[in-house]
Amino acid sequence: RASGARVGGSRARASRRGAATRSANADPADDAADVASAILKPRSRGKHLDRPWHLTYLRNQGHGTPAQKAAVRDLWSTYGVDVQTYAGPAGDDAGSASDENDPPKRATTTKKSPQKPLPALDFAALFPELSPLSPVALEIGFGLGDSLVEMASTCPGKRFLGAEVHRPGVGAALIKIHSANIRNAKVVKMDALWLLRDFIPDGSLFDVCVYFPDPWSDTSAHRRIVNPFLLKLCERKMMRGAISLRHGVETGESLDGDGITERKKKQTRRARLHVCTDDASYAEHVRRVFASAEASGTWRAVPVDPADESYGVDVMPGRSRTTKYELKGTKEGRSTFDACVELL
């Protein structure tokens, strides 16, 4: 399960008690004025510095099974992505996000040195077997990897990156990706908001998926990941305008040497943000956030119909509604809320 937060510049540095006592029913637009500065201010150095948002997940990672631990050890080099999280002094080696949840280390020097810019991910290098024109989708908080594997299997011509902070989930996803012989999915272990802000290239994402995020209580609504900060990040990182895609780029059908289908049929749509939850309070929270985003004129609601053939592909990609978690929720009487908006 993914996790969530609400952010807002200097508010993020206020006491946790003050943040928790803010009304969960506050207008999401109230945070918008502080979002831009939080996005535009890059980290100067260090993985624990300059985080103008609340953590959207619990630090407890669990122990994981022996198989999950072995998968992280043996399969990471094939399916994992090491993100250079700070440049350090010019000429020095860089850090990685693979140990992001470790305690911060005391700085060994206070001398300021010239900083190299943080390198963005190179999707063409991460997926050399796929066309550089193929769309890129990001799943935030992929849990055990079920939906990530489902969407990668359904659309073999599309590139998928999954972000998760908990090591057992990363191990479980690596096992499933390897078992299914999937070549169009990679995983990264780090805070998804940090990944989006500093390491995803601007205008590169075609889909962002947040499935069953940690709901948090209304008193901890500031930690929900579906928030104005996430949407503002998506506005920078997602592709703009109506994108004309040949059908096979997503489905992998009849691809030629460049990864482009020979079929005449074309598919045109805009970049989309997909969210689903089985928590009634979180569903209402998502409605408020999306309503505010639509009112800004930047986003537009997309109808979601599980019976439509586009469901699970263009709308809510990878959502089969048959995962172990969702079936358990249905048995317990929890209904699922799906929402989708596209960037204008």
Short mmCIF file of C-alpha atoms in Angstrom, two decimals, residues 135-278:
data_model
loop_
_atom_site.label_atom_id
_atom_site.label_comp_id
_atom_site.label_asym_id
_atom_site.label_seq_id
_atom_site.Cartn_x
_atom_site.Cartn_y
_atom_site.Cartn_z
CA PRO A 135 5.27 5.99 -22.58
CA VAL A 136 6.50 5.92 -18.99
CA ALA A 137 4.24 5.18 -16.02
CA LEU A 138 5.06 5.58 -12.33
CA GLU A 139 3.32 3.60 -9.59
CA ILE A 140 3.66 5.18 -6.17
CA GLY A 141 3.69 2.65 -3.33
CA PHE A 142 3.33 -0.63 -5.21
CA GLY A 143 2.97 -2.71 -2.04
CA LEU A 144 3.77 -6.31 -2.97
CA GLY A 145 3.97 -5.52 -6.68
CA ASP A 146 0.72 -7.11 -7.90
CA SER A 147 -0.58 -4.11 -9.87
CA LEU A 148 2.91 -3.24 -11.15
CA VAL A 149 3.30 -6.72 -12.62
CA GLU A 150 -0.25 -6.68 -13.98
CA MET A 151 0.16 -3.38 -15.84
CA ALA A 152 3.61 -4.31 -17.17
CA SER A 153 2.24 -7.63 -18.46
CA THR A 154 -0.80 -5.98 -20.04
CA CYS A 155 1.24 -3.29 -21.83
CA PRO A 156 4.63 -4.79 -22.75
CA GLY A 157 5.45 -1.83 -24.99
CA LYS A 158 5.18 0.65 -22.13
CA ARG A 159 7.83 1.42 -19.49
CA PHE A 160 6.91 1.13 -15.79
CA LEU A 161 8.73 2.39 -12.72
CA GLY A 162 7.48 1.42 -9.26
CA ALA A 163 8.42 3.33 -6.09
CA GLU A 164 8.21 1.70 -2.66
CA VAL A 165 9.95 2.38 0.66
CA HIS A 166 9.47 -0.95 2.43
CA ARG A 167 12.06 -3.61 1.73
CA PRO A 168 9.74 -6.67 2.06
CA GLY A 169 7.44 -5.22 -0.60
CA VAL A 170 10.41 -4.51 -2.86
CA GLY A 171 11.57 -8.10 -2.45
CA ALA A 172 8.10 -9.47 -3.20
CA ALA A 173 7.84 -7.34 -6.35
CA LEU A 174 11.28 -8.43 -7.56
CA ILE A 175 10.26 -12.08 -7.22
CA LYS A 176 7.08 -11.53 -9.26
CA ILE A 177 8.80 -9.48 -11.96
CA HIS A 178 11.50 -12.11 -12.35
CA SER A 179 9.04 -15.03 -12.33
CA ALA A 180 6.94 -13.37 -15.06
CA ASN A 181 10.06 -12.59 -17.13
CA ILE A 182 9.06 -8.93 -17.33
CA ARG A 183 11.50 -6.59 -19.05
CA ASN A 184 9.53 -3.35 -18.99
CA ALA A 185 9.32 -2.77 -15.23
CA LYS A 186 11.88 -1.49 -12.72
CA VAL A 187 11.64 -0.67 -9.02
CA VAL A 188 13.18 2.05 -6.90
CA LYS A 189 13.31 2.13 -3.10
CA MET A 190 12.82 5.70 -1.91
CA ASP A 191 10.30 8.37 -0.95
CA ALA A 192 8.11 8.84 -4.04
CA LEU A 193 7.66 12.59 -3.46
CA TRP A 194 11.41 13.06 -3.32
CA LEU A 195 11.81 10.88 -6.41
CA LEU A 196 9.25 12.96 -8.29
CA ARG A 197 10.60 16.34 -7.26
CA ASP A 198 14.32 15.85 -7.81
CA PHE A 199 14.92 12.85 -10.07
CA ILE A 200 12.07 12.34 -12.56
CA PRO A 201 12.67 14.42 -15.71
CA ASP A 202 10.15 17.19 -16.36
CA GLY A 203 7.45 16.29 -18.85
CA SER A 204 8.36 12.59 -18.96
CA LEU A 205 5.48 10.67 -17.30
CA PHE A 206 2.35 9.53 -19.09
CA ASP A 207 0.63 7.90 -16.10
CA VAL A 208 0.98 8.15 -12.33
CA CYS A 209 -0.84 5.52 -10.27
CA VAL A 210 -1.55 5.59 -6.53
CA TYR A 211 -3.42 2.43 -5.56
CA PHE A 212 -4.71 1.83 -2.03
CA PRO A 213 -2.51 4.39 -0.27
CA ASP A 214 -2.22 4.27 3.50
CA PRO A 215 -5.40 6.13 4.49
CA TRP A 216 -4.28 7.66 7.78
CA SER A 217 -6.92 9.04 10.11
CA ASP A 218 -8.48 12.46 9.61
CA THR A 219 -6.27 13.83 12.40
CA SER A 220 -3.24 12.71 10.36
CA ALA A 221 -4.61 13.85 7.01
CA HIS A 222 -1.45 15.92 6.51
CA ARG A 223 0.34 12.62 5.80
CA ARG A 224 -1.93 11.51 2.96
CA ILE A 225 -0.01 11.34 -0.29
CA VAL A 226 -2.86 12.51 -2.52
CA ASN A 227 -2.52 16.22 -1.86
CA PRO A 228 -1.88 19.52 -3.68
CA PHE A 229 1.88 18.96 -3.48
CA LEU A 230 1.61 15.67 -5.39
CA LEU A 231 -0.59 17.24 -8.06
CA LYS A 232 1.76 20.19 -8.48
CA LEU A 233 4.67 17.80 -8.87
CA CYS A 234 2.70 15.85 -11.46
CA GLU A 235 2.00 19.04 -13.38
CA ARG A 236 5.75 19.48 -13.80
CA LYS A 237 6.70 15.86 -14.39
CA MET A 238 3.87 14.64 -16.62
CA MET A 239 3.54 15.13 -20.37
CA ARG A 240 1.49 18.11 -21.51
CA GLY A 241 -1.17 18.22 -24.19
CA ALA A 242 -2.94 15.47 -26.11
CA ILE A 243 -0.44 12.74 -26.93
CA SER A 244 -0.94 10.78 -30.15
CA LEU A 245 0.22 7.23 -29.51
CA ARG A 246 0.17 4.40 -31.96
CA HIS A 247 -1.73 1.49 -30.48
CA GLY A 248 1.17 -0.91 -30.31
CA VAL A 249 3.35 1.40 -28.23
CA GLU A 250 1.17 0.54 -25.25
CA THR A 251 0.05 -2.99 -26.07
CA GLY A 252 3.21 -4.20 -27.75
CA GLU A 253 1.31 -5.43 -30.82
CA SER A 254 3.08 -5.65 -34.19
CA LEU A 255 6.05 -3.52 -33.20
CA ASP A 256 8.68 -2.69 -35.76
CA GLY A 257 12.37 -2.18 -35.01
CA ASP A 258 11.78 1.23 -33.44
CA GLY A 259 9.04 -0.01 -31.14
CA ILE A 260 6.29 1.62 -33.24
CA THR A 261 3.38 -0.43 -34.49
CA GLU A 262 2.66 -0.85 -38.18
CA ARG A 263 -1.07 -0.67 -37.52
CA LYS A 264 -2.87 2.47 -38.62
CA LYS A 265 -4.98 2.72 -35.51
CA LYS A 266 -3.86 5.54 -33.24
CA GLN A 267 -4.69 6.35 -29.66
CA THR A 268 -4.77 9.93 -28.41
CA ARG A 269 -5.15 10.99 -24.81
CA ARG A 270 -3.58 13.15 -22.14
CA ALA A 271 -1.39 12.21 -19.20
CA ARG A 272 -3.41 10.90 -16.27
CA LEU A 273 -3.28 10.50 -12.50
CA HIS A 274 -5.11 7.41 -11.23
CA VAL A 275 -6.10 6.87 -7.58
CA CYS A 276 -8.09 4.15 -5.83
CA THR A 277 -8.88 3.54 -2.16
CA ASP A 278 -11.21 1.44 -0.06
#
